[in-house]
Short mmCIF file of C-alpha atoms in Angstrom, two decimals:
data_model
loop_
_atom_site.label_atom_id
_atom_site.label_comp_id
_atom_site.label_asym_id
_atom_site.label_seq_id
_atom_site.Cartn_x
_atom_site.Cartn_y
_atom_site.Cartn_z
CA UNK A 1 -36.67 -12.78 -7.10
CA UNK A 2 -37.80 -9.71 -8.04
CA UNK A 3 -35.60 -6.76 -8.87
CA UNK A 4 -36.57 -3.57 -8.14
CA UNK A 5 -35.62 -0.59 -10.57
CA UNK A 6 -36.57 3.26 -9.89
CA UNK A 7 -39.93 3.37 -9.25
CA UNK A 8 -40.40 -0.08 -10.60
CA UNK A 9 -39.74 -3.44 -9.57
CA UNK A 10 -38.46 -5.99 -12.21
CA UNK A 11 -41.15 -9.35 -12.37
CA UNK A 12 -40.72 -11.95 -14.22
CA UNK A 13 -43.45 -10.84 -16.32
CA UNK A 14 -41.99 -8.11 -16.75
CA UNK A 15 -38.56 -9.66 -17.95
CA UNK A 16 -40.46 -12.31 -20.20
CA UNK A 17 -42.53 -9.57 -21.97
CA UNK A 18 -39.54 -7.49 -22.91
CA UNK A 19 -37.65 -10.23 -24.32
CA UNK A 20 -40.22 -11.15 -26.39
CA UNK A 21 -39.61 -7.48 -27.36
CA UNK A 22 -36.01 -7.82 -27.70
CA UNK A 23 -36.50 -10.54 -29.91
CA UNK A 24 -38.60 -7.85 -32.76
CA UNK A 25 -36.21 -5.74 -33.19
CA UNK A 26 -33.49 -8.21 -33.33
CA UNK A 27 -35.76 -9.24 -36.34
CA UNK A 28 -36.66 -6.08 -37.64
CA UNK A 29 -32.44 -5.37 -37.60
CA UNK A 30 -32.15 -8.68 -39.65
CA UNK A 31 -34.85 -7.45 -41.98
CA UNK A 32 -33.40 -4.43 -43.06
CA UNK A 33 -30.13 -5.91 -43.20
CA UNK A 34 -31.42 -8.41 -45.42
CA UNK A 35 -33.38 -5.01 -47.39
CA UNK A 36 -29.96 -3.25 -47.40
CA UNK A 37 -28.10 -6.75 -48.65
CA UNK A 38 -30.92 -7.07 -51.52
CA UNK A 39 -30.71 -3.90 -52.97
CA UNK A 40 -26.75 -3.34 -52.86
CA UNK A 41 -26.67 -6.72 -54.87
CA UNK A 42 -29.58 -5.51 -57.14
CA UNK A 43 -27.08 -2.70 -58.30
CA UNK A 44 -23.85 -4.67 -58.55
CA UNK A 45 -25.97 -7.29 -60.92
CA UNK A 46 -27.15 -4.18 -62.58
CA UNK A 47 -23.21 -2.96 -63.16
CA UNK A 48 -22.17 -6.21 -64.48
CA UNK A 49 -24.67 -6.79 -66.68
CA UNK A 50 -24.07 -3.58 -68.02
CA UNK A 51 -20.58 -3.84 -68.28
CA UNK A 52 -20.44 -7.50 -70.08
CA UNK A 53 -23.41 -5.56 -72.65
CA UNK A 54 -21.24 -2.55 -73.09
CA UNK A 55 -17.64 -4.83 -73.66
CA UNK A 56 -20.02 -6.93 -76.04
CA UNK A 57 -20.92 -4.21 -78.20
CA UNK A 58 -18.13 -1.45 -77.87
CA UNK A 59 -14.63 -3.60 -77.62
CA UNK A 60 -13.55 -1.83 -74.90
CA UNK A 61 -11.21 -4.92 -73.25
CA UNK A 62 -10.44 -4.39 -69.86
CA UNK A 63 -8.44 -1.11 -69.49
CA UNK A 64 -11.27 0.95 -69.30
CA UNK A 65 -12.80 -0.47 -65.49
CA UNK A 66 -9.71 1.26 -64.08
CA UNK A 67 -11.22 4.22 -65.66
CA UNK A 68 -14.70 3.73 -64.23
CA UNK A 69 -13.61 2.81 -60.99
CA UNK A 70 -12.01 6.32 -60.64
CA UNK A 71 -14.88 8.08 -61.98
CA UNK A 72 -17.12 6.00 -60.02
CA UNK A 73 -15.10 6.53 -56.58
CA UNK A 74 -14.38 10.53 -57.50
CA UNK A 75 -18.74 10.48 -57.98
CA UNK A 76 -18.81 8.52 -54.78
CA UNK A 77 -16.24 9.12 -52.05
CA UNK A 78 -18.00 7.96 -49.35
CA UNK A 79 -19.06 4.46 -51.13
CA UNK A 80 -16.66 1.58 -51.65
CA UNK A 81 -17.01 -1.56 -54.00
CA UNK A 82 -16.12 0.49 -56.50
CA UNK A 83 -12.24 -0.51 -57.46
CA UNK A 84 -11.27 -1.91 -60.25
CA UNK A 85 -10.81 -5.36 -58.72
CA UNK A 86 -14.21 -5.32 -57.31
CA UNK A 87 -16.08 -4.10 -60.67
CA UNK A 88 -14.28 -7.14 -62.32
CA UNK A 89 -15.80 -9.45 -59.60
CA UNK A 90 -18.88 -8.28 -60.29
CA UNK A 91 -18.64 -8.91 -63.91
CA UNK A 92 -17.73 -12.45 -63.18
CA UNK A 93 -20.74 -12.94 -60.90
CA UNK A 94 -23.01 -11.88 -63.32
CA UNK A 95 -21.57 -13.87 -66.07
CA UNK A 96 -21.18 -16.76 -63.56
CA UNK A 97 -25.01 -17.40 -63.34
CA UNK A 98 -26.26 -16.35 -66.73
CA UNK A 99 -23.76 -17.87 -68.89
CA UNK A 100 -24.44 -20.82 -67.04
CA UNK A 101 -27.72 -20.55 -67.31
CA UNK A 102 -28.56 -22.98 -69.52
CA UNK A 103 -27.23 -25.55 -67.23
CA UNK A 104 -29.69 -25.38 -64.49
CA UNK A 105 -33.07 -27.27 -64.28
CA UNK A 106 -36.16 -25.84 -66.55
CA UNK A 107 -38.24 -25.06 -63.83
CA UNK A 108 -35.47 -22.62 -62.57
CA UNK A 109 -36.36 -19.10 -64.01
CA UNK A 110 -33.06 -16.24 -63.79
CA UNK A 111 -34.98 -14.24 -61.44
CA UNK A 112 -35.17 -17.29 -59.15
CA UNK A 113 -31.47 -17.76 -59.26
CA UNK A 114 -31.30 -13.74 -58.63
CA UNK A 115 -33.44 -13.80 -55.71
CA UNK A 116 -31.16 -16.71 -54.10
CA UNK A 117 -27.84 -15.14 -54.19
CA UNK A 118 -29.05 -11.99 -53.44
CA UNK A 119 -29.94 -13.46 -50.02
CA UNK A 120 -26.50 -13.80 -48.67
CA UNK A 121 -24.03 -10.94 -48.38
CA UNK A 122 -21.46 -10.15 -51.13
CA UNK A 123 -18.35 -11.98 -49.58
CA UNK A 124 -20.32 -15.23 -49.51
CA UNK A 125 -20.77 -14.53 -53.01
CA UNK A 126 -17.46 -14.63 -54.18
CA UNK A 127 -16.25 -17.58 -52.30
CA UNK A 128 -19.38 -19.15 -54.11
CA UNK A 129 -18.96 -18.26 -57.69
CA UNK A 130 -15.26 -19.01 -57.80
CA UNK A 131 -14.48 -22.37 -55.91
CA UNK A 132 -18.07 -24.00 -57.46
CA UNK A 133 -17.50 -25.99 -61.32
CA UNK A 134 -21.32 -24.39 -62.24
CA UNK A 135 -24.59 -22.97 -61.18
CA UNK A 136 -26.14 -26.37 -59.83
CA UNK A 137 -23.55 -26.54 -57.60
CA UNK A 138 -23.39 -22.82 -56.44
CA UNK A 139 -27.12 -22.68 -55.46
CA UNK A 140 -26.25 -25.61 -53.65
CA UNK A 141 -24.04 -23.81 -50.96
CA UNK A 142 -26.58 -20.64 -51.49
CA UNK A 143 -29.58 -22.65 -49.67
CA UNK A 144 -26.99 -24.58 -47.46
CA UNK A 145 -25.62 -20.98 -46.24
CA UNK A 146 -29.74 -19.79 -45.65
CA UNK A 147 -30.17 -22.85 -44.10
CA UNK A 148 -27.59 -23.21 -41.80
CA UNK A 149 -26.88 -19.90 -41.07
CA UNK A 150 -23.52 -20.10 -42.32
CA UNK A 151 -20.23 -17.77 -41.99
CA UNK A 152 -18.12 -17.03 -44.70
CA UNK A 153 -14.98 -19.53 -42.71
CA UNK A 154 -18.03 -22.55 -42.49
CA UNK A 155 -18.89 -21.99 -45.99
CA UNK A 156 -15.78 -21.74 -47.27
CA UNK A 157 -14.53 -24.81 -44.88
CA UNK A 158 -17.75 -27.06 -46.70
CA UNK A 159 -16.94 -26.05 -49.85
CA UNK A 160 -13.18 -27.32 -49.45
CA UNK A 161 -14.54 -30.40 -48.55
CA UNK A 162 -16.95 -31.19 -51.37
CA UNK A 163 -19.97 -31.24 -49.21
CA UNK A 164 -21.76 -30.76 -53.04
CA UNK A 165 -19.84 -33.81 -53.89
CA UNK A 166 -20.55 -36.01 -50.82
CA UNK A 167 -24.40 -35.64 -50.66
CA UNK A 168 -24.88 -35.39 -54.30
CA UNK A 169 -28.29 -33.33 -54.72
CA UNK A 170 -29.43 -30.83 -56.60
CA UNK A 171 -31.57 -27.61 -55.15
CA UNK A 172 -34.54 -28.54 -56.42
CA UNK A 173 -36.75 -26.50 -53.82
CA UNK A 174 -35.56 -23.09 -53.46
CA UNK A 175 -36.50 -21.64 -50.33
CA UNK A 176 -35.32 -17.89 -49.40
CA UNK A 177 -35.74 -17.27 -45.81
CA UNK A 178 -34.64 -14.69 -42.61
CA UNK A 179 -31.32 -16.10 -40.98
CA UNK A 180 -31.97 -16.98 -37.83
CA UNK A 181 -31.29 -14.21 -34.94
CA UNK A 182 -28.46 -15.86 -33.46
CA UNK A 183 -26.65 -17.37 -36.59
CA UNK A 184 -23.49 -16.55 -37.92
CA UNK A 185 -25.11 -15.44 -41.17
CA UNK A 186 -27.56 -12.65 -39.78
CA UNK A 187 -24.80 -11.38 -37.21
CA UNK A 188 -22.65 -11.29 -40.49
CA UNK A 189 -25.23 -9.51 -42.58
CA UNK A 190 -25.68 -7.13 -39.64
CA UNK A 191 -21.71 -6.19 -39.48
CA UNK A 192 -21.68 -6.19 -43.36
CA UNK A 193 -24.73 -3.83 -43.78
CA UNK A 194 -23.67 -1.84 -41.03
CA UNK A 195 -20.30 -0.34 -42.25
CA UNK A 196 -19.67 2.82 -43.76
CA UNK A 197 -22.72 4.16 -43.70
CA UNK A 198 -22.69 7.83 -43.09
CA UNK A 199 -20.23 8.87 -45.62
CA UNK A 200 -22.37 6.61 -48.17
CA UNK A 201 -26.06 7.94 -47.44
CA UNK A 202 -24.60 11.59 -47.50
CA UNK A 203 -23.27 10.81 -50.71
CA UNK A 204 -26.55 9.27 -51.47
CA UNK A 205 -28.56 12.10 -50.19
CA UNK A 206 -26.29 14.72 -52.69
CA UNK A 207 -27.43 12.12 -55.41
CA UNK A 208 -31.27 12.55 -55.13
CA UNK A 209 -30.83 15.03 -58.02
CA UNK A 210 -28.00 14.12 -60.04
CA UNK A 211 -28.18 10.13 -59.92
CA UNK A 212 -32.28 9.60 -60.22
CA UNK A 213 -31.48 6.30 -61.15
CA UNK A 214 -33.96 3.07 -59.57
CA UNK A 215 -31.03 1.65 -58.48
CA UNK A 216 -29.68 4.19 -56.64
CA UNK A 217 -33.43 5.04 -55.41
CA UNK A 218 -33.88 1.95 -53.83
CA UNK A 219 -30.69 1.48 -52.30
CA UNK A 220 -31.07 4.68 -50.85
CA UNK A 221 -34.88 3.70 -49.25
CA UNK A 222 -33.12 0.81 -48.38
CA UNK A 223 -30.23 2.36 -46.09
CA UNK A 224 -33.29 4.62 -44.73
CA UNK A 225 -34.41 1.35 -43.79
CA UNK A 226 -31.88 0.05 -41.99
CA UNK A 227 -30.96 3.27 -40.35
CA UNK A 228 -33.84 3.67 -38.54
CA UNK A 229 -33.51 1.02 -36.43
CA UNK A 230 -30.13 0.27 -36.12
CA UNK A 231 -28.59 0.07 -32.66
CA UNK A 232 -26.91 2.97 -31.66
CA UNK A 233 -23.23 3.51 -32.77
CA UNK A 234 -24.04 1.49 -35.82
CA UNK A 235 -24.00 1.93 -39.59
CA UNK A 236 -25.64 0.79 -42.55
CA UNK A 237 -23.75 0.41 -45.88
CA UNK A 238 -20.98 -1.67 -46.59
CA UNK A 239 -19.84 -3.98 -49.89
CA UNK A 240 -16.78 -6.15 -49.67
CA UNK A 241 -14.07 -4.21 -52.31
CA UNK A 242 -11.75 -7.48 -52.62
CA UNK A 243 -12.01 -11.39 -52.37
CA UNK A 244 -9.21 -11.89 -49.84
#
C-alpha cells in the first residue's frame, strides 16, 4: 500500500528506485573507506621502511622511536598511530613481508603483496603478521578476510584454529576486491576510517606547506575523499595505536 508523504505519495517504485540509490552511496562510503585505508597504510609502509633503512645504516637501536614518536605526535596532535609501540609495529610489518620475501612464489612481485595487505584495515594487520609462521601463510588469511568479509574476532578466531593448516593451499590467485556492503569487514573499515577525523585533516590542512610530502598529499586527498560523503556525524581518519 502506498504511503503518502507531503505532497507525495510513497509507490513502490518509488521505494525500489531509492534503494537502488541507497545501495551507491553505501558503495561509494566503502570506496573511500577503502581510499582512506590504502593511503594511511601507504605511509605506515613508507615509515617502516624508512626506519629499518635508517637503523641499518645509522645504529641507532631502539631508543630513539620514543624520540620520534614525541616529535611526531608534538608535529601532529590531532593524528594518532604515532606512539612508540605503534611505530615499532610498523617496523615489524614491513620487515614481516620483505624479509620474507624470498619465501613467496616467483610470480608474486612486492607490490602485489603491498596491494593485498593494504586492502584490509591496520588491526587486521597485526593479528596477521604476528600469529602467521611466514608470508605464504599471511596472504592466506589476507584473501580469506577480502573474501569473506571478515572481522578482526572471525579472523583472529580462524587463525587460532589453523584454518591455513587444515585446507593446506597457497594464494596463488590474488584477487583485491570491495567488501561487500553488509560484511563485517566494510562496516569495520567504515568505523576504522571514520575516527578522529577533524582534529587529523586540520592538522593536515596546517601541513599543506610545511609537510609537502606525497605521502602526506595523498592521504590528505584521500580524507577529502572520504569526507565528502560520509554520513553525517561521521569522521574519517583513524589508525589503530596498539595491538590489544
Amino acid at each position: 500500500m502506498a504511503k503518502r508523504e507531503v505532497g507525495f505519495v510513497v509507490t513502490e517504485e518509488y521505494a525500489a528506485w531509492l534503494s537502488e540509490i541507497k545501495k551507491k552511496i553505501k558503495q561509494s562510503q566503502i570506496k573511500a573507506s577503502v581510499r582512506v585505508n590504502d593511503t594511511l597504510l601507504e605511509l605506515y609502509w613508507n615509515i617502516g621502511r624508512d626506519i629499518v633503512e635508517k637503523q641499518e645504516t645509522a645504529k641507532w637501536g631502539d631508543s630513539f622511536l620514543a624520540v620520534m614518536s614525541k616529535d611526531l605526535q608534538k608535529a601532529f596532535p590531532g593524528m594518532t598511530g604515532f606512539s612508540a609501540e605503534n611505530l615499532k609495529h610498523i617496523r615489524y610489518w614491513y620487515k614481516f613481508y620483505t624479509a620474507n620475501i624470498n619465501g613467496l612464489q616467483p610470480v608474486t612481485q612486492i607490490e602485489k603483496v603491498k596491494q593485498m595487505i593494504k586492502s584490509i584495515p591496520w588491526g587486521h594487520n597485526q593479528r596477521i603478521m604476528y600469529k602467521c609462521k611466514d608470508v605464504n601463510e599471511a596472504l592466506f588469511y589476507v584473501q580469506k578476510t577480502m573474501d569473506h568479509g571478515w572481522s578482526r574476532s572471525v579472523l583472529e578466531h580462524q587463525i587460532d584454529s589453523n584454518l591455513y593448516e587444515r585446507q593446506g593451499k597457497a594464494i596463488t590467485n590474488f584477487q583485491v576486491k570491495l567488501p561487500e556492503p553488509q560484511s563485517d569487514l566494510a562496516n569495520q573499515l567504515q568505523r576504522c576510517c571514520g575516527r578522529n577525523s577533524k582534529a587529523a585533516c586540520r592538522q593536515l590542512r596546517k601541513s599543506r606547506t610545511s609537510c609537502p610530502s606525497n605521502g602526506h598529499a595523498s592521504l590528505r586527498k584521500a580524507l577529502q575523499a572520504r569526507q565528502s560523503i560520509a554520513p553525517p556525524g561521521s569522521t574519517s581518519f583513524h589508525s589503530f595505536s596498539r595491538f590489544p
